[in-house]
Tab-separated table of C-alpha atoms and ligand atoms in Angstrom:
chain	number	residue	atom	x	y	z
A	1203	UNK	CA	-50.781	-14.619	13.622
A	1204	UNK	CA	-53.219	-12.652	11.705
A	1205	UNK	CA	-55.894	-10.101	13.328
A	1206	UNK	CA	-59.283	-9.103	12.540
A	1207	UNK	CA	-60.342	-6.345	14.618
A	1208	UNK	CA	-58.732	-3.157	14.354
A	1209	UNK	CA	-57.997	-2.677	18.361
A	1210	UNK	CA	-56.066	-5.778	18.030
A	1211	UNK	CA	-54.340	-4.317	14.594
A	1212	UNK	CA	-53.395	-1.502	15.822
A	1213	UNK	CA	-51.470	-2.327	19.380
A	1214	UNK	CA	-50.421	-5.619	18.056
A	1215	UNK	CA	-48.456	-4.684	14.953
A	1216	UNK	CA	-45.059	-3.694	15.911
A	1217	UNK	CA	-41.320	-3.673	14.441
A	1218	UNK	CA	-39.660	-6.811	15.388
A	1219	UNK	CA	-37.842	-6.445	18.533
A	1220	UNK	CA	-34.198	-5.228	18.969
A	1221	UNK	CA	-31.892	-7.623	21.414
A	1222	UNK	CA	-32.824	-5.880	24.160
A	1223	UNK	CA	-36.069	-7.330	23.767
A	1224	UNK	CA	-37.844	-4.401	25.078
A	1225	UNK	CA	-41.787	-4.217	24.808
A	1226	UNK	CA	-42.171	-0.374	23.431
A	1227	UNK	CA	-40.711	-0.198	20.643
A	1228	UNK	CA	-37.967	2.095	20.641
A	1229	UNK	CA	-37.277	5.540	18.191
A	1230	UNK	CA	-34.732	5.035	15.465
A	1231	UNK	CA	-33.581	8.478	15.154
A	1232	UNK	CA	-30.724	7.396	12.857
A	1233	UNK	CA	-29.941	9.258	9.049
A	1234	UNK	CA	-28.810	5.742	7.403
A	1235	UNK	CA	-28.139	2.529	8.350
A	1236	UNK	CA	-24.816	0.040	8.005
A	1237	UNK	CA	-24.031	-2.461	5.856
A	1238	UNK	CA	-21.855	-5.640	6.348
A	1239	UNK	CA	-19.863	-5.298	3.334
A	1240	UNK	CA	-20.014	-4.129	0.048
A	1241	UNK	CA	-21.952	-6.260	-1.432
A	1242	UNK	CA	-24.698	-6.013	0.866
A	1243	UNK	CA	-24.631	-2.535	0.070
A	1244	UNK	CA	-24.685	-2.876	-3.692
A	1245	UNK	CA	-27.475	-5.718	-3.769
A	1246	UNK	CA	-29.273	-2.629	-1.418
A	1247	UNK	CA	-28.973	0.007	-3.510
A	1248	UNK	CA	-30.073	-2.315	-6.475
A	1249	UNK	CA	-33.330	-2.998	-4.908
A	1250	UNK	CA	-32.256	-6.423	-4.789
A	1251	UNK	CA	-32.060	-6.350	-1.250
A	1252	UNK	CA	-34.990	-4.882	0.678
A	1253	UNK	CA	-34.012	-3.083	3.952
A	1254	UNK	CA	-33.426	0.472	5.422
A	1255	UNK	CA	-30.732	2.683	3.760
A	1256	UNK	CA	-31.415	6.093	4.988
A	1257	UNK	CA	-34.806	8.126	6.679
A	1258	UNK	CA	-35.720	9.967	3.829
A	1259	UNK	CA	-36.495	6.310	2.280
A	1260	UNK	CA	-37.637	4.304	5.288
A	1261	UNK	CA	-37.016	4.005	8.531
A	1262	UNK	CA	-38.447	1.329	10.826
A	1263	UNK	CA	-40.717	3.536	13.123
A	1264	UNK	CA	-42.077	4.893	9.940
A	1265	UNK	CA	-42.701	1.495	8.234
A	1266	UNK	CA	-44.531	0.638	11.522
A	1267	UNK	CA	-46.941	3.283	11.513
A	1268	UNK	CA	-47.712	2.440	7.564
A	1269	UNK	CA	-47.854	-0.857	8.175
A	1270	UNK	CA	-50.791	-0.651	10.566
A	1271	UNK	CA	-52.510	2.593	8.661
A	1272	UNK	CA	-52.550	-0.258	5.984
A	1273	UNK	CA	-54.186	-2.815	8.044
A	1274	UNK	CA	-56.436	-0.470	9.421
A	1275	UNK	CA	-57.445	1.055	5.684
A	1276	UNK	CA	-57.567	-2.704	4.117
A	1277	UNK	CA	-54.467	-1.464	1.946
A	1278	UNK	CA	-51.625	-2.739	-0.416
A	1279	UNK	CA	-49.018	-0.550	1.003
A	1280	UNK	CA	-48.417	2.729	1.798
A	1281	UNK	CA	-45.907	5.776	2.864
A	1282	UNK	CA	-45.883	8.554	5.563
A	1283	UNK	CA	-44.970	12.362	5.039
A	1284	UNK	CA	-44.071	15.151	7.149
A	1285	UNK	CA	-47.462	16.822	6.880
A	1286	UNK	CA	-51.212	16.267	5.331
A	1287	UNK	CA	-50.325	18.701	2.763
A	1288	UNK	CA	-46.805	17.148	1.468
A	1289	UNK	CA	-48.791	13.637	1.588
A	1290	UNK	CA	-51.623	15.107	-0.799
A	1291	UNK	CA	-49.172	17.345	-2.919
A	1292	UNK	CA	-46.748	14.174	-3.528
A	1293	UNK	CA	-49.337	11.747	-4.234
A	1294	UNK	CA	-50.629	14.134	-7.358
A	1295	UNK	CA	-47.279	15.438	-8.958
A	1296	UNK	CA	-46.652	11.835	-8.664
A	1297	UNK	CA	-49.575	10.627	-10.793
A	1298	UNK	CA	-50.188	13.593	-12.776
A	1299	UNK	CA	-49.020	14.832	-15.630
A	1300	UNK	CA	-48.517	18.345	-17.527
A	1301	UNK	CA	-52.039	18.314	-19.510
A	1302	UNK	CA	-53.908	16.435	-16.677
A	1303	UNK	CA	-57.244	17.238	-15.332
A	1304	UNK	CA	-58.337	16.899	-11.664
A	1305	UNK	CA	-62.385	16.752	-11.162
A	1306	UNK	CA	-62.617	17.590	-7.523
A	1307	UNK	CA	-65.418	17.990	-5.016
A	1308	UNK	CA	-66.041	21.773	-4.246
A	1309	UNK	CA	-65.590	21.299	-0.246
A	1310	UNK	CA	-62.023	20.459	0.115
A	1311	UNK	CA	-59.592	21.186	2.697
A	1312	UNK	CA	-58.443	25.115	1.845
A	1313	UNK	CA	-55.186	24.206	1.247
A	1314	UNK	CA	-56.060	21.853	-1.319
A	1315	UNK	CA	-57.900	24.470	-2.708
A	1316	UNK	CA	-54.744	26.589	-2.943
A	1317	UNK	CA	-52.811	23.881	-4.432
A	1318	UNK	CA	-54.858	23.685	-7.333
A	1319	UNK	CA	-55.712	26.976	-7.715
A	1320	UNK	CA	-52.595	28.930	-7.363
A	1321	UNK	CA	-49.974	25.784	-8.211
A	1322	UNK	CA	-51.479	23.234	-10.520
A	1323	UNK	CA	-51.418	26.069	-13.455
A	1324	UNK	CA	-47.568	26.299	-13.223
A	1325	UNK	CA	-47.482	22.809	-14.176
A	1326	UNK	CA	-50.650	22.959	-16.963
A	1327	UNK	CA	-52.665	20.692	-14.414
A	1328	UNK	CA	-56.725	21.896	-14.754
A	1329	UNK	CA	-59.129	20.790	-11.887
A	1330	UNK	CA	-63.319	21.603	-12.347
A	1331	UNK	CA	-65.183	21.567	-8.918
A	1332	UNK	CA	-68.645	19.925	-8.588
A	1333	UNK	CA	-71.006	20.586	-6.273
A	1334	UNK	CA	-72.141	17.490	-3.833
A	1335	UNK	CA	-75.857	18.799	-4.542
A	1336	UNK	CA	-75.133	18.279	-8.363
A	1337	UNK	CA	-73.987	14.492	-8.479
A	1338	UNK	CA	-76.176	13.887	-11.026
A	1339	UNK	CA	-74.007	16.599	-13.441
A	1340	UNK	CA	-70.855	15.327	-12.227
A	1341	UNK	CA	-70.286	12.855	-15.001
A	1342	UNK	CA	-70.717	15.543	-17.977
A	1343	UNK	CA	-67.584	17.312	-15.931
A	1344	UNK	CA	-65.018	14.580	-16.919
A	1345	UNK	CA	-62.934	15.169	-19.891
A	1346	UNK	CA	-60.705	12.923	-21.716
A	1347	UNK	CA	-57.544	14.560	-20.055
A	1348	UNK	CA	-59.294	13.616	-16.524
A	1349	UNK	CA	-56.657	11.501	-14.529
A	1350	UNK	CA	-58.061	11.717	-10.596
A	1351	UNK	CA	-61.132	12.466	-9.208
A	1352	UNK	CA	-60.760	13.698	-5.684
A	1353	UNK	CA	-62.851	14.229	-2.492
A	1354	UNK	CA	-63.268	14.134	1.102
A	1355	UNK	CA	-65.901	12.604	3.603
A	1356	UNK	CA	-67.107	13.901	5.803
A	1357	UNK	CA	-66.364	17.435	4.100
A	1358	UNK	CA	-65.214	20.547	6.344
A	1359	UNK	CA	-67.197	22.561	7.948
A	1360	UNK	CA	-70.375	21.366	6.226
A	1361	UNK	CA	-69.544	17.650	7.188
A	1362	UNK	CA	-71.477	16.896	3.972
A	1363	UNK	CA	-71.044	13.027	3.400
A	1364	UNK	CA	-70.192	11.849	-0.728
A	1365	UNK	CA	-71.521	8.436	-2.192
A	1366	UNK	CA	-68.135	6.772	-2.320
A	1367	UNK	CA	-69.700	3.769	-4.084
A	1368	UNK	CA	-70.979	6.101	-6.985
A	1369	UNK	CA	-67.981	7.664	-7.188
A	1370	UNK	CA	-65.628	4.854	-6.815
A	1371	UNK	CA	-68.048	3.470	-9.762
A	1372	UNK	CA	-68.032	6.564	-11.891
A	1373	UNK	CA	-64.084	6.058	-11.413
A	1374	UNK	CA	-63.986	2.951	-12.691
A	1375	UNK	CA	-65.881	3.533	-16.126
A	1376	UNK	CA	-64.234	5.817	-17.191
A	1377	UNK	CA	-60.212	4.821	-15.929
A	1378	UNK	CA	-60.013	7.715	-12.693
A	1379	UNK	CA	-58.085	7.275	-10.130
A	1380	UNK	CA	-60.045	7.968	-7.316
A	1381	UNK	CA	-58.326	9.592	-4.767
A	1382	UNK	CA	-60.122	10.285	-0.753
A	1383	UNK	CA	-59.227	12.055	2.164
A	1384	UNK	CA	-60.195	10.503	5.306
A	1385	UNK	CA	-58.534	12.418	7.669
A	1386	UNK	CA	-62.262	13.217	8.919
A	1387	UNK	CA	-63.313	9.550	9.616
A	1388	UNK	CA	-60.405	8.003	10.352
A	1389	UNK	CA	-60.034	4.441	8.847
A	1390	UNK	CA	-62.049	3.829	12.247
A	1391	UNK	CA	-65.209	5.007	10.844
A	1392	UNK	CA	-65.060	4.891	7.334
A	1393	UNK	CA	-62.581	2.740	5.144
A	1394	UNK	CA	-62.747	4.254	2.051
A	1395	UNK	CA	-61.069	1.320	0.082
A	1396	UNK	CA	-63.723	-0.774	0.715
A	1397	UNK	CA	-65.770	0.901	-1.312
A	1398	UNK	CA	-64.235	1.530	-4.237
A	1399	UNK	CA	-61.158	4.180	-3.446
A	1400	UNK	CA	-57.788	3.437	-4.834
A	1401	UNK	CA	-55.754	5.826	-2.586
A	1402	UNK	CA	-56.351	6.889	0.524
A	1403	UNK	CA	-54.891	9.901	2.237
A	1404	UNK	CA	-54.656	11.150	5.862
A	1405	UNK	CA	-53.731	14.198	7.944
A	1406	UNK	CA	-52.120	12.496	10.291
A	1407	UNK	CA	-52.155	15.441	12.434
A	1408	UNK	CA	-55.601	15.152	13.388
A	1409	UNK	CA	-57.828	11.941	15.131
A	1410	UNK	CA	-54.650	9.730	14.247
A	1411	UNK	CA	-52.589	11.526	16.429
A	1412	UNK	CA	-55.796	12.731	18.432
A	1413	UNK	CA	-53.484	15.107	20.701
A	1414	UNK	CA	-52.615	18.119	19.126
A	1415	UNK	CA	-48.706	16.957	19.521
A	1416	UNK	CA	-47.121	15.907	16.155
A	1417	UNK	CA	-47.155	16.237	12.292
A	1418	UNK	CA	-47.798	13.506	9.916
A	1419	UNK	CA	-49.275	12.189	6.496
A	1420	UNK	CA	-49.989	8.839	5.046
A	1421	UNK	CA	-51.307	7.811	1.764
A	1422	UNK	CA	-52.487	4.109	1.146
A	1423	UNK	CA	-53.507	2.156	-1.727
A	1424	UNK	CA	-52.373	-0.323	-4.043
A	1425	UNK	CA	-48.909	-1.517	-4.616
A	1426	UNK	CA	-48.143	-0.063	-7.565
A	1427	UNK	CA	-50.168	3.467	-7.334
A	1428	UNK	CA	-48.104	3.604	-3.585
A	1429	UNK	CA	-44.543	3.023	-5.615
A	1430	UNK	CA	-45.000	5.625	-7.831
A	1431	UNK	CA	-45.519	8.014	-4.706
A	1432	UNK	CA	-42.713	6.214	-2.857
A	1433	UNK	CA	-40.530	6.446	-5.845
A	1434	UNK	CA	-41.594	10.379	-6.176
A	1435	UNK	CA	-41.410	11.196	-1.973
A	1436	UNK	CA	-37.987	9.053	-1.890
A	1437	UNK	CA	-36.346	12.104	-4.584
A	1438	UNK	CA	-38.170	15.137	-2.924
A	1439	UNK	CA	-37.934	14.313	0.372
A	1440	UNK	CA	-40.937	15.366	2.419
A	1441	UNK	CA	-40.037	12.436	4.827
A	1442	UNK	CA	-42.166	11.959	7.947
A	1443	UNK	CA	-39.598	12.036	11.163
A	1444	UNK	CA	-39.564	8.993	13.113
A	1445	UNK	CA	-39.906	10.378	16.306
A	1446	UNK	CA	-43.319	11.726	14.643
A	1447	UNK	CA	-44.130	8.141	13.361
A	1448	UNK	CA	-43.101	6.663	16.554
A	1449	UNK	CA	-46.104	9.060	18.199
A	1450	UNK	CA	-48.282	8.564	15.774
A	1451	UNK	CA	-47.792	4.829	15.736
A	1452	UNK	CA	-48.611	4.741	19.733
A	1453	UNK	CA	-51.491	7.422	18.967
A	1454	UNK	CA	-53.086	4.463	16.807
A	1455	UNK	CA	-53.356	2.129	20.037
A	1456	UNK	CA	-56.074	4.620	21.307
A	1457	UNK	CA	-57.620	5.264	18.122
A	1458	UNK	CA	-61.052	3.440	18.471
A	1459	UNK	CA	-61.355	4.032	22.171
A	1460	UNK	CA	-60.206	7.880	21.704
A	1461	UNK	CA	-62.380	7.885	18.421
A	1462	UNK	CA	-65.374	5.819	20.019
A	1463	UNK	CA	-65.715	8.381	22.629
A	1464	UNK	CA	-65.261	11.774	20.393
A	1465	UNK	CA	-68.611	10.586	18.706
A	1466	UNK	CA	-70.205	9.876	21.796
A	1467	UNK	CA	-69.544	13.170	22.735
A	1468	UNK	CA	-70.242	15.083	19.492
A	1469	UNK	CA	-73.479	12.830	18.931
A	1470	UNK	CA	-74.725	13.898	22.998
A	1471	UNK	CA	-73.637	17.687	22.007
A	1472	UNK	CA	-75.668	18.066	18.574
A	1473	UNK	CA	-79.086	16.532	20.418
A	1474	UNK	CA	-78.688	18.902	22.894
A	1475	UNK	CA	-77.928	21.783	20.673
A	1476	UNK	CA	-80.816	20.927	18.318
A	1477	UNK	CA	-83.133	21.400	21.367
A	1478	UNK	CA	-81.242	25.526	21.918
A	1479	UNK	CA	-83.458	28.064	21.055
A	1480	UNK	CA	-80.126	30.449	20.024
A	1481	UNK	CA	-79.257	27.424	17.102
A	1482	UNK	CA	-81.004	27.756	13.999
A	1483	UNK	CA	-79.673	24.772	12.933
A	1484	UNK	CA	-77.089	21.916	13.858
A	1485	UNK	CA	-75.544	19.470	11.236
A	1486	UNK	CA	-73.623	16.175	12.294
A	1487	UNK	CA	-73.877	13.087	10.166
A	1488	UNK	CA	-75.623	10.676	12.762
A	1489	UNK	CA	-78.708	13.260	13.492
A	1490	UNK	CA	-81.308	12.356	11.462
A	1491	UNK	CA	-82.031	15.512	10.348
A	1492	UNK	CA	-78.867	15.385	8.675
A	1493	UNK	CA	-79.337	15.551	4.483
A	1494	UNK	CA	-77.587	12.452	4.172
A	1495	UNK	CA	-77.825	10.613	7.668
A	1496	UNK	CA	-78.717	7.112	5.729
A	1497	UNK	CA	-75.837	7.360	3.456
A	1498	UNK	CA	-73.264	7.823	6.759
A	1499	UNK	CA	-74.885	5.026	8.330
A	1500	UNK	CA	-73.724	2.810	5.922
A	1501	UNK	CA	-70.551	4.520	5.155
A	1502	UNK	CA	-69.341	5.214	8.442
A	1503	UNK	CA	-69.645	2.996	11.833
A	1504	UNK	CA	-70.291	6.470	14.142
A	1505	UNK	CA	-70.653	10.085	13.058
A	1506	UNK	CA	-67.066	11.591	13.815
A	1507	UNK	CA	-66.130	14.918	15.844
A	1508	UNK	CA	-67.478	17.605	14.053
A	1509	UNK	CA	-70.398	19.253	14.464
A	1510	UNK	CA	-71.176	22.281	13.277
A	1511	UNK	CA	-74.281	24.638	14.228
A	1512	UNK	CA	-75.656	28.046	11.800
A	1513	UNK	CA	-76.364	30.586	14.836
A	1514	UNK	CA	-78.472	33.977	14.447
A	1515	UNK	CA	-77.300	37.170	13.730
A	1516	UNK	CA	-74.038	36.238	10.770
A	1517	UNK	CA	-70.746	37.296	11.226
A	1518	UNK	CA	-70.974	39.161	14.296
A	1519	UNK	CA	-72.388	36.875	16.521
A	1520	UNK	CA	-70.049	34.276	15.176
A	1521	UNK	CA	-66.930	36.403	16.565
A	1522	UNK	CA	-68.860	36.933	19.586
A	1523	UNK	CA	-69.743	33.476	20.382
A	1524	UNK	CA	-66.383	32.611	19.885
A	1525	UNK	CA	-65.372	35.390	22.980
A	1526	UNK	CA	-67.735	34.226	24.951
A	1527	UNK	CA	-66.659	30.763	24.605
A	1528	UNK	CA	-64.610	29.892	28.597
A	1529	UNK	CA	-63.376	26.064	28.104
A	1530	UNK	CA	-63.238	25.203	24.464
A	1531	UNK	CA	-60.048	25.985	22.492
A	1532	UNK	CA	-60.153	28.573	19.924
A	1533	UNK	CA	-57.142	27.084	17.566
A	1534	UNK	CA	-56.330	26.065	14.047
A	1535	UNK	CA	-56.568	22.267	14.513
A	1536	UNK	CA	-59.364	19.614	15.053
A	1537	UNK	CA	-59.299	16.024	16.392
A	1538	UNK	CA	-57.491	16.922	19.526
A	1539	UNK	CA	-58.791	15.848	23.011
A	1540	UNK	CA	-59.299	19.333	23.632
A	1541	UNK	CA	-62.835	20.864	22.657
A	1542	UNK	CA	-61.662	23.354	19.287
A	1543	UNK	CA	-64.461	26.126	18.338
A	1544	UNK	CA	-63.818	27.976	15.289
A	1545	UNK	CA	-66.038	30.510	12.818
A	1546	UNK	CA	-64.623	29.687	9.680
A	1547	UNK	CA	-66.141	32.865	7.813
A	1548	UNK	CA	-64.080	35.103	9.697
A	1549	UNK	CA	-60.753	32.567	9.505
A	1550	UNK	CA	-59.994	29.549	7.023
A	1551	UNK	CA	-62.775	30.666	4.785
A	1552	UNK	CA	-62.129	34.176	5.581
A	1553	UNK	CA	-60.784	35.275	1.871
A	1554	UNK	CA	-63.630	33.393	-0.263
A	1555	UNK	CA	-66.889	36.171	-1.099
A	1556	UNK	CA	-70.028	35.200	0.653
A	1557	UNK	CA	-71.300	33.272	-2.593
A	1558	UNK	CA	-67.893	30.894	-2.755
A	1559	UNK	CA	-68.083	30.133	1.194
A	1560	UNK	CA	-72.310	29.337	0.319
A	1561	UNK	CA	-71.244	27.402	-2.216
A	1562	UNK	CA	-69.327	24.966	0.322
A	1563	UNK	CA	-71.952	25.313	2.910
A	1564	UNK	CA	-70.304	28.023	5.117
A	1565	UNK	CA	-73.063	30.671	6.325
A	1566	UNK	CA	-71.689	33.918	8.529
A	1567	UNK	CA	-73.457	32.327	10.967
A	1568	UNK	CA	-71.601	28.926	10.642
A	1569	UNK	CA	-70.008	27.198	13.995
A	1570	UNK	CA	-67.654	24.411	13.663
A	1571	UNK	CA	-66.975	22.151	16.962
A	1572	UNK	CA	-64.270	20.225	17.082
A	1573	UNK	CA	-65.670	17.709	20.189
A	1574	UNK	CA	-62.926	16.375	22.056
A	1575	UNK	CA	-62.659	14.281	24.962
A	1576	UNK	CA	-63.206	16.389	28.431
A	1577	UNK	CA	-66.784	15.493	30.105
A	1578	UNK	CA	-69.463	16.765	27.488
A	1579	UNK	CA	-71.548	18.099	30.288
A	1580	UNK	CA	-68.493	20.550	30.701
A	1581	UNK	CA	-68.470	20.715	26.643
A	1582	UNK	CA	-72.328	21.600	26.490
A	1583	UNK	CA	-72.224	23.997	29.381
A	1584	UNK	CA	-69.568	26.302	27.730
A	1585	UNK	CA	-71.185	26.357	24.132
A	1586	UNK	CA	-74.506	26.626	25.941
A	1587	UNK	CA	-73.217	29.686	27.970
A	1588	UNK	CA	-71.641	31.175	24.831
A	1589	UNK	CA	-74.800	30.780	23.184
A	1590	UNK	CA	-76.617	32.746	25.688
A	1591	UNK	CA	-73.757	35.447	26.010
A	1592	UNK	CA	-73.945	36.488	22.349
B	288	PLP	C1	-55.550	19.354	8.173
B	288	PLP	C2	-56.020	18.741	6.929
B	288	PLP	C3	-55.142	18.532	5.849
B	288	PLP	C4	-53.690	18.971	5.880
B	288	PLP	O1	-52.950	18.304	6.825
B	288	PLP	P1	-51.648	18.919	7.546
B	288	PLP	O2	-51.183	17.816	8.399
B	288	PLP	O3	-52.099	20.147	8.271
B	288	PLP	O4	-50.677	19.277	6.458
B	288	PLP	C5	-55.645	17.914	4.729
B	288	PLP	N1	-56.936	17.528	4.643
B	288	PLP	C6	-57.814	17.741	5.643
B	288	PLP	C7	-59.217	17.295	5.495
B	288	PLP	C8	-57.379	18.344	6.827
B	288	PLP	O5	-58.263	18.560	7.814
């Protein structure tokens, strides 16, 4: 049997069941797996045979997860890494060559960043940034050595939202693979596939685990875009561990009621904020004073977690806010059920000049709330007190 809705997709989809016939499906922390004789184990190793041979390949809890990321994203296939970052660094040295060019938005994750930056050189792999304000350039930025064009929506802090069906179009005509991080949306919100991506990548650390607890990454796309980064991850290892996939495969149960409610919560906070006489301004993607609130309406089904509010009085009142802050967590991470405040001028963004971090939409001033799940009275009264205490 076949489901439609994603609730269903997610808690329904499940490794086949052991003889123990037990209804949570159990971890397979095992390196390999057995074979009958030898030539079971030849016809394996050929690839004539498919099945688990060892964890750094597959491993049941980890073909799980994928299995429903894939059904939740509308994708081919897919694999899980350790981490965000060794999903996003494995699905480009996979695809790209020495001589390639990466056309990237500007906003990006900062580790990303680095990876192009400081790493792509050692292999002769260019990237050029465009600005989301400057779609209309974009095009005269691809060269003929242009392999992937890369983004992410909602972007961090700014949670600026990108035209995925002009990009995914722009892709198309001239041969990109067009590559988008959802770790933001979640493939609750916002399945990029649908319109128009060809891979799909996720910090699994985030929503999809949703409670701070494990690491993970997934990419997902077609068939044969997903076994070239199989074929590459299989070699280099950055293997996701299946006690980690087992988590993050029981994470996905909750993932629309956990994600339903973050919104609901973020969506309650930014009203009320926009009202605060300390906020000059507040940015989520389902206000309509957002810049692009009618494109996220029609990209994504709610407006995610983030919200992120410019208070007066730059860098120093953005430390201070963040002392006077009681509840909320102050923390490198976002998408937990735990409130997360951070002032990414004086942290992630902290070693970009003022005109880079403007250039991505990060003011001195700049707040980013990560809403969780605790009552958002208790959420608003804490930023609200903060916001007085500066
Ligand atoms: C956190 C994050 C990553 C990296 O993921 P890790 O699991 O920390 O390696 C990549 N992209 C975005 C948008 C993220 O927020």
């Amino acid at each position: 049997m076949t489901y439609i809705h994603p609730e269903t997709q997610a808690i329904r989809t499940q490794t086949e069941r052991s003889q123990h016939q037990e209804h949570s499906v159990p971890v397979y922390l095992t390196s390999s797996f057995v074979f009958d004789d030898a030539e079971e184990m030849r016809a394996s190793f050929a690839e004539e045979k498919q099945r688990n041979i060892y964890s750094r390949y597959t491993n049941p809890n980890n073909h799980e997860l994928v299995q429903k990321m894939c059904l939740l994203e509308g994708a081919e296939a897919g694999h899980a890494f350790a981490t965000g970052m060794s999903a996003i660094f494995s699905t480009f040295a996979a695809l790209l060559d020495s001589g390639d060019h990466v056309l990237s938005a500007r906003s990006i994750f900062g580790n990303t960043h680095t990876l192009f930056t400081k790493y792509f050189p050692k292999w002769n792999i260019s990237h050029t940034y465009f600005d989301i304000n400057d779609l209309d350039r974009i095009e005269t930025l691809i060269q003929p050595e242009t392999k992937v064009l890369y983004v992410e929506s909602p972007t961090n802090p700014a949670t600026d939202i990108l035209d995925l069906t002009l990009l995914s179009t722009l892709s198309r005509k001239h041969n990109l693979i067009f590559i988008v991080d959802n770790c933001f949306a979640t493939p609750y919100l916002q399945q990029p596939i649908k319109w128009g991506a060809d891979v799909v990548i996720h910090s699994a650390t985030k929503l999809l685990d949703g409670q701070g607890r494990v690491m993970g990454g997934i990419a997902v796309g077609s068939e044969s875009i997903i076994d070239t980064i199989y074929r590459f991850a299989r070699i280099t290892g950055p293997a996701l561990s299946p006690f980690n996939a087992w988590t993050l495969s029981k994470s996905l149960e909750t993932l629309a009621v956990r994600v339903e409610k973050h919104c609901e919560n973020a969506l309650a906070l930014a009203k009320q904020l926009e009202k605060h006489p300390r906020v000059k301004q507040v940015r989520y993607p389902f206000l309509p004073s957002h810049p692009q609130f009618e494109l996220a309406q029609k990209q994504m089904k709610l407006g995610g977690n983030i919200v992120t509010i410019e208070i007066e009085g730059g860098l120093e009142s953005g430390r201070a806010f963040l002392n006077a802050i009681e509840m909320c967590s102050l923390t490198a991470n976002l998408g937990d059920t735990r409130t997360i405040v951070s002032h990414p001028a004086s942290t992630t963004h902290g070693k970009l000049s003022v005109e880079e971090r403007q250039s991505v939409g990060i003011t001195d001033g700049l707040i980013r709330i990560s809403v969780g799940l605790e009552h958002v009275h208790d959420i608003i009264q804490d930023v609200e007190k903060a916001l007085v205490n500066i």
